XYZ file of C-alpha atoms in Angstrom:
302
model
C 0.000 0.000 0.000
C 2.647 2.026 1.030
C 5.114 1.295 -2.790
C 6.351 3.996 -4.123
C 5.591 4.307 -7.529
C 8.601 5.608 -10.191
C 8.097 7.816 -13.442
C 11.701 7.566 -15.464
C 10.623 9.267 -18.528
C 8.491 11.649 -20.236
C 6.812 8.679 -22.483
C 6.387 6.538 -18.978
C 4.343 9.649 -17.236
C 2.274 10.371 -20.604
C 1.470 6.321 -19.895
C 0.948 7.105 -16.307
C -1.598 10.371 -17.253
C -3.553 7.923 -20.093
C -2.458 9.985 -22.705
C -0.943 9.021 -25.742
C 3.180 9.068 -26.685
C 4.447 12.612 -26.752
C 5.721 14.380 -29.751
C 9.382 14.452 -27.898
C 11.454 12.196 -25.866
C 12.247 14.890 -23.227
C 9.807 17.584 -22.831
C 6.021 17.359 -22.710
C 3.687 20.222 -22.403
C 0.216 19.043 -20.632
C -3.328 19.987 -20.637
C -4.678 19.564 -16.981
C -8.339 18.726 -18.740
C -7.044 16.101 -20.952
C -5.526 14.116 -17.658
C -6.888 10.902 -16.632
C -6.334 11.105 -12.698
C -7.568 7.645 -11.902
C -5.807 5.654 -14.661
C -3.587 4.400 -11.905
C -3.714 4.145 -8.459
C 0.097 5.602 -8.430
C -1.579 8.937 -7.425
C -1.172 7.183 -3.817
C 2.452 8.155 -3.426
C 4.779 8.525 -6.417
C 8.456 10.444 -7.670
C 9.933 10.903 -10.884
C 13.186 11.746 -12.681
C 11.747 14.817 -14.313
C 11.241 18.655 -13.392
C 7.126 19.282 -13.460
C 6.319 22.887 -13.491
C 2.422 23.318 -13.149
C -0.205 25.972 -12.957
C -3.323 24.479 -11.988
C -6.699 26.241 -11.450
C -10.256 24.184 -10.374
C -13.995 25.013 -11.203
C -15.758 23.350 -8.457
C -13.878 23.602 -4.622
C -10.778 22.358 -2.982
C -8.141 19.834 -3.863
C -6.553 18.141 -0.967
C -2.446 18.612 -2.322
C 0.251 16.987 -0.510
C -0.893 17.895 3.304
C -3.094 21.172 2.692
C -6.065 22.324 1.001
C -6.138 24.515 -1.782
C -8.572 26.758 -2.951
C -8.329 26.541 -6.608
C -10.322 29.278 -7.608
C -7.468 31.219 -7.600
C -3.853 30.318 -10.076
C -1.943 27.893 -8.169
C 1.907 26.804 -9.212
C 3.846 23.994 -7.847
C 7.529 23.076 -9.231
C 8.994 19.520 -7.991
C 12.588 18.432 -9.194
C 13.956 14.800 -9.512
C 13.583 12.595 -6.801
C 11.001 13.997 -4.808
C 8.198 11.993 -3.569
C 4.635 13.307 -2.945
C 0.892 12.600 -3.630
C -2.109 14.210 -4.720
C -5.129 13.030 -3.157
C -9.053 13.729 -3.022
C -8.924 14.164 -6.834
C -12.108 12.524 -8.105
C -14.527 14.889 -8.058
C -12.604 18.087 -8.706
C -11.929 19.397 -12.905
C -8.622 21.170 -12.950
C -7.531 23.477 -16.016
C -4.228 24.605 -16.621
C -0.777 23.121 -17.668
C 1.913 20.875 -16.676
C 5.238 21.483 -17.843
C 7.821 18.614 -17.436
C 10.864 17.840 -18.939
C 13.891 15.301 -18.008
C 16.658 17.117 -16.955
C 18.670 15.939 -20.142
C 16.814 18.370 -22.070
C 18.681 21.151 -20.728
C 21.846 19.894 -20.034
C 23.851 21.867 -22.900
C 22.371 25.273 -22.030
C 23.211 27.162 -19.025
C 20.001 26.783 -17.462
C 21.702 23.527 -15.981
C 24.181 25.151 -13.891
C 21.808 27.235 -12.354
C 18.871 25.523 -12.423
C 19.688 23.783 -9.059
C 19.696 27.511 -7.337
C 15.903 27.596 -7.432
C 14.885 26.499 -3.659
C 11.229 25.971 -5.640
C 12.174 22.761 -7.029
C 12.563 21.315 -3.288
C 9.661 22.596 -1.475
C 7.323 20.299 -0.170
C 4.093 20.384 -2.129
C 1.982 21.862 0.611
C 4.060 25.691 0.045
C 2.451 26.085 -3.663
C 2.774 29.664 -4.984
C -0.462 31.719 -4.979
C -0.643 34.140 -8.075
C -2.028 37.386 -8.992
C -4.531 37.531 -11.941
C -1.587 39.636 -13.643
C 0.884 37.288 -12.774
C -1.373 34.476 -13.721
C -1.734 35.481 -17.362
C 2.160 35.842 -17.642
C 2.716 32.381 -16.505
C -0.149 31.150 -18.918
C 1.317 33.164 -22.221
C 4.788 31.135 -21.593
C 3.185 28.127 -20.778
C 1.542 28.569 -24.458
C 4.349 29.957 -25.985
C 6.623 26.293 -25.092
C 3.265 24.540 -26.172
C 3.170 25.890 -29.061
C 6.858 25.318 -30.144
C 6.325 21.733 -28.338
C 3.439 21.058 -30.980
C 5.025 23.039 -33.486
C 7.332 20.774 -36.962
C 10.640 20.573 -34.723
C 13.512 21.937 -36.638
C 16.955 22.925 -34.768
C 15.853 26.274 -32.857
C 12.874 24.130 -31.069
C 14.454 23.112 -28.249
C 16.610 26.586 -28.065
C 12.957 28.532 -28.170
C 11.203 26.165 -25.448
C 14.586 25.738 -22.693
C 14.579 29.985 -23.225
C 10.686 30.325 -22.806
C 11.987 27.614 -19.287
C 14.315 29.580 -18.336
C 12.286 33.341 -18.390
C 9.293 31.473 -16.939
C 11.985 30.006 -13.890
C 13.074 33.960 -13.604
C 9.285 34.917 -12.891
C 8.382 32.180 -10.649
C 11.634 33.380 -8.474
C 10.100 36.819 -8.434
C 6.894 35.852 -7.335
C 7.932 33.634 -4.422
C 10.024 36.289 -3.801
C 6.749 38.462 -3.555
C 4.812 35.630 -1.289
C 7.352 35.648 1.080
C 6.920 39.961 1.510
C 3.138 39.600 1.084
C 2.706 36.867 3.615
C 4.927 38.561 6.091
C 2.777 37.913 8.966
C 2.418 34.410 8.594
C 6.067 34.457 8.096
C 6.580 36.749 11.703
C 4.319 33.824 13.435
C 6.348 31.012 12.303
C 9.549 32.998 13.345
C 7.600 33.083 16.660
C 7.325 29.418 16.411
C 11.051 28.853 15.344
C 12.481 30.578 18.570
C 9.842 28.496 20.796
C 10.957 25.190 19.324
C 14.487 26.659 20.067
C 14.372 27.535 23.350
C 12.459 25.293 24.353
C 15.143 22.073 22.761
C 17.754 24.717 24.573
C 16.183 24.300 27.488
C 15.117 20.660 28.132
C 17.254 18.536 30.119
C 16.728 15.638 27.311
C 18.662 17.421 24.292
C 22.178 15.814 26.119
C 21.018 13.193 24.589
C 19.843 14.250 21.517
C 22.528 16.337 20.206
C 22.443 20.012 18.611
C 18.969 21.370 17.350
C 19.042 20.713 13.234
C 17.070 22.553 10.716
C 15.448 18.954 9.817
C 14.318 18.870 13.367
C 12.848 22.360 12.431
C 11.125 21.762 8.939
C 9.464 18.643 10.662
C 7.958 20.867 13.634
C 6.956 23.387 11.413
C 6.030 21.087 8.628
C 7.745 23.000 5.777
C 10.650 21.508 3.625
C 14.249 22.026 4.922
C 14.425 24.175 1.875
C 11.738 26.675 2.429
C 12.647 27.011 5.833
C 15.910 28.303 4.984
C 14.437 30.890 2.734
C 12.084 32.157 4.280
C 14.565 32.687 7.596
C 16.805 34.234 4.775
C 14.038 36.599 4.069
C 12.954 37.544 7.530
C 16.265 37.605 9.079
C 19.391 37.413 6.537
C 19.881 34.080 7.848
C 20.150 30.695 6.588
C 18.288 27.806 9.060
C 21.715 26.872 10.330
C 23.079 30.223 11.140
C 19.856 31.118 12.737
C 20.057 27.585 14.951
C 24.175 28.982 15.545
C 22.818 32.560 16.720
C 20.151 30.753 19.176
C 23.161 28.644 20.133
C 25.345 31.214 20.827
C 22.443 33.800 23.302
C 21.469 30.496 25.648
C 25.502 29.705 25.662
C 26.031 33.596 26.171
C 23.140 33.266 28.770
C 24.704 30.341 30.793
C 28.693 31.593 30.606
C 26.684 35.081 32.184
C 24.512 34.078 35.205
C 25.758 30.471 36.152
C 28.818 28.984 37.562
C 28.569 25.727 34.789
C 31.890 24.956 33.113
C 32.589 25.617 29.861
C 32.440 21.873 29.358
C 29.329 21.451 31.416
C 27.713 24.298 29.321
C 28.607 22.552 25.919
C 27.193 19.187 26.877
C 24.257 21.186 28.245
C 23.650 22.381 24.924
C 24.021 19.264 22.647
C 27.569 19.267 21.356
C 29.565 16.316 21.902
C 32.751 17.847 22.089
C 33.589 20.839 24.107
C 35.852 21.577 21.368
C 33.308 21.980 18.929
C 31.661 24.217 21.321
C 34.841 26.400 21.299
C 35.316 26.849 18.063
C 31.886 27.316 17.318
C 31.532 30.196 19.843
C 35.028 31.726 18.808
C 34.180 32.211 15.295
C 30.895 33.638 16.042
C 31.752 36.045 18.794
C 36.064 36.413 18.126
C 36.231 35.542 22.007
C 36.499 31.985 23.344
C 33.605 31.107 25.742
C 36.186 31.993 29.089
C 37.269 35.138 27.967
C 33.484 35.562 27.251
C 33.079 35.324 31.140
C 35.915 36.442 32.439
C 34.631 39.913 30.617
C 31.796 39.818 33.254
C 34.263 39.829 36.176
């Protein structure tokens, strides 16, 4: 019940989607309304070797979507990159519109789209952090979406694949913008989860246990919060200039600050307190983070 089901190629997830062989080996442009959803029960929990871009919009109520609900009256993109497992579920009863763009990542391996496609945090997020779009944005999204279907259905001659990985790569440029957007706009939701970040923190800081669980991780994090590792770490970037781990190091560094201040611990003492299994590590962690060692810190006290 629990299997995993593969897709390897753009002809196996045309197979997996009922729809007949695609007009290229490594790039398929889909219509949401020509998808057969219950072909196979591999809806259950599957992954694939491909990059899926989609833009999906519904005419009659929510979709249930990895772990949340959407509300597709409104355009809705998710992006997934090789290797990621997820599920779409509740899907029976609901018409979806829209396209799905995916392509194996051969397709762009001789332009430089390749070497930076990797730098898009989008591709990792877990399917429950979908971007929300504007009506404006919307359209722009659905004008490159035709413009690569068009090409993709178009007689392929030797600028067809430079025209669709270009119309890709512009499309990639204006889903980073909009994230970029939905992390301002959403700021508050963003300020709560902050809130929830330092409770998780000091609370892991401050329970006798963590000895014996080691340092605080940003997995440990993203599975509280229930966000990807990935989106975690950007959306700390964009509310603090921080990356998960130098946020966890900061926290690390007050409570250590904290403990060197008002208690008569060792240094020692004061690293195992906190998780590290090495004072040493503990040392150099606080050195290159403060330019003092952790006794110097509390001998400035004195």
């Amino acid at each position: 019940m629990n299997e995993i089901h593969t897709i390897h190629s753009v002809a196996e997830a045309h197979r997996f989607f009922g729809l007949p062989k695609p007009m290229h080996p490594l790039v398929s442009v889909i219509k949401f309304e020509n998808v057969n959803f219950t072909v196979s029960n591999m809806w259950k929990r599957f992954t694939n070797n491909l990059y899926t871009i989609a833009i999906k919009k519904g005419s009659n109520g929510k979709m249930k979507y990895g772990q949340s609900m959407y509300d597709f009256d409104e355009g809705i993109m998710t992006l997934t990159g090789p290797r990621q497992v997820f599920s779409i579920r509740d899907i029976q009863d609901i018409v979806v519109s829209g396209y799905l763009l995916t392509f194996h990542p051969d397709f762009i391996q001789a332009y430089p789209l390749a070497k930076i496609i990797n730098k898009y945090g989008f591709f990792s997020y877990a399917t429950n952090e979908a971007l929300f779009l504007s009506d404006k944005e919307e359209q722009i999204i659905l004008d490159l979406m035709k413009a690569i279907e068009q090409e993709y259905n178009a007689n392929i001659d030797k600028f067809s694949q430079d025209v669709m990985v270009a119309n890709i790569d512009l499309l990639l440029i204006h889903v980073d913008r909009y994230y970029n957007r939905q992390f301002i706009t959403r700021k508050n939701l963003h300020n709560d989860i902050l809130s929830r970040i330092d409770s998780l923190l000091d609370d892991y800081l401050t329970n006798e246990s963590k000895e014996h669980n080691g340092l605080p991780t940003v997995q440990f994090l993203a599975d509280n919060l229930a966000v990807s590792p990935t989106h975690l770490s950007d959306l700390l970037k964009n509310a603090t200039g921080l990356t998960s781990l130098q946020y966890i190091h900061m926290k690390l560094i007050d409570k250590a600050k904290e403990l060197l201040a008002t208690t008569n611990l060792s240094v020692s003492e004061i690293a195992f307190q906190l998780g590290f299994e090495y004072a040493q590590s503990f040392n150099k962690l606080f050195k290159n983070k403060t330019k003092v060692t952790p006794l110097e810190f509390r001998q400035s006290f004195n």
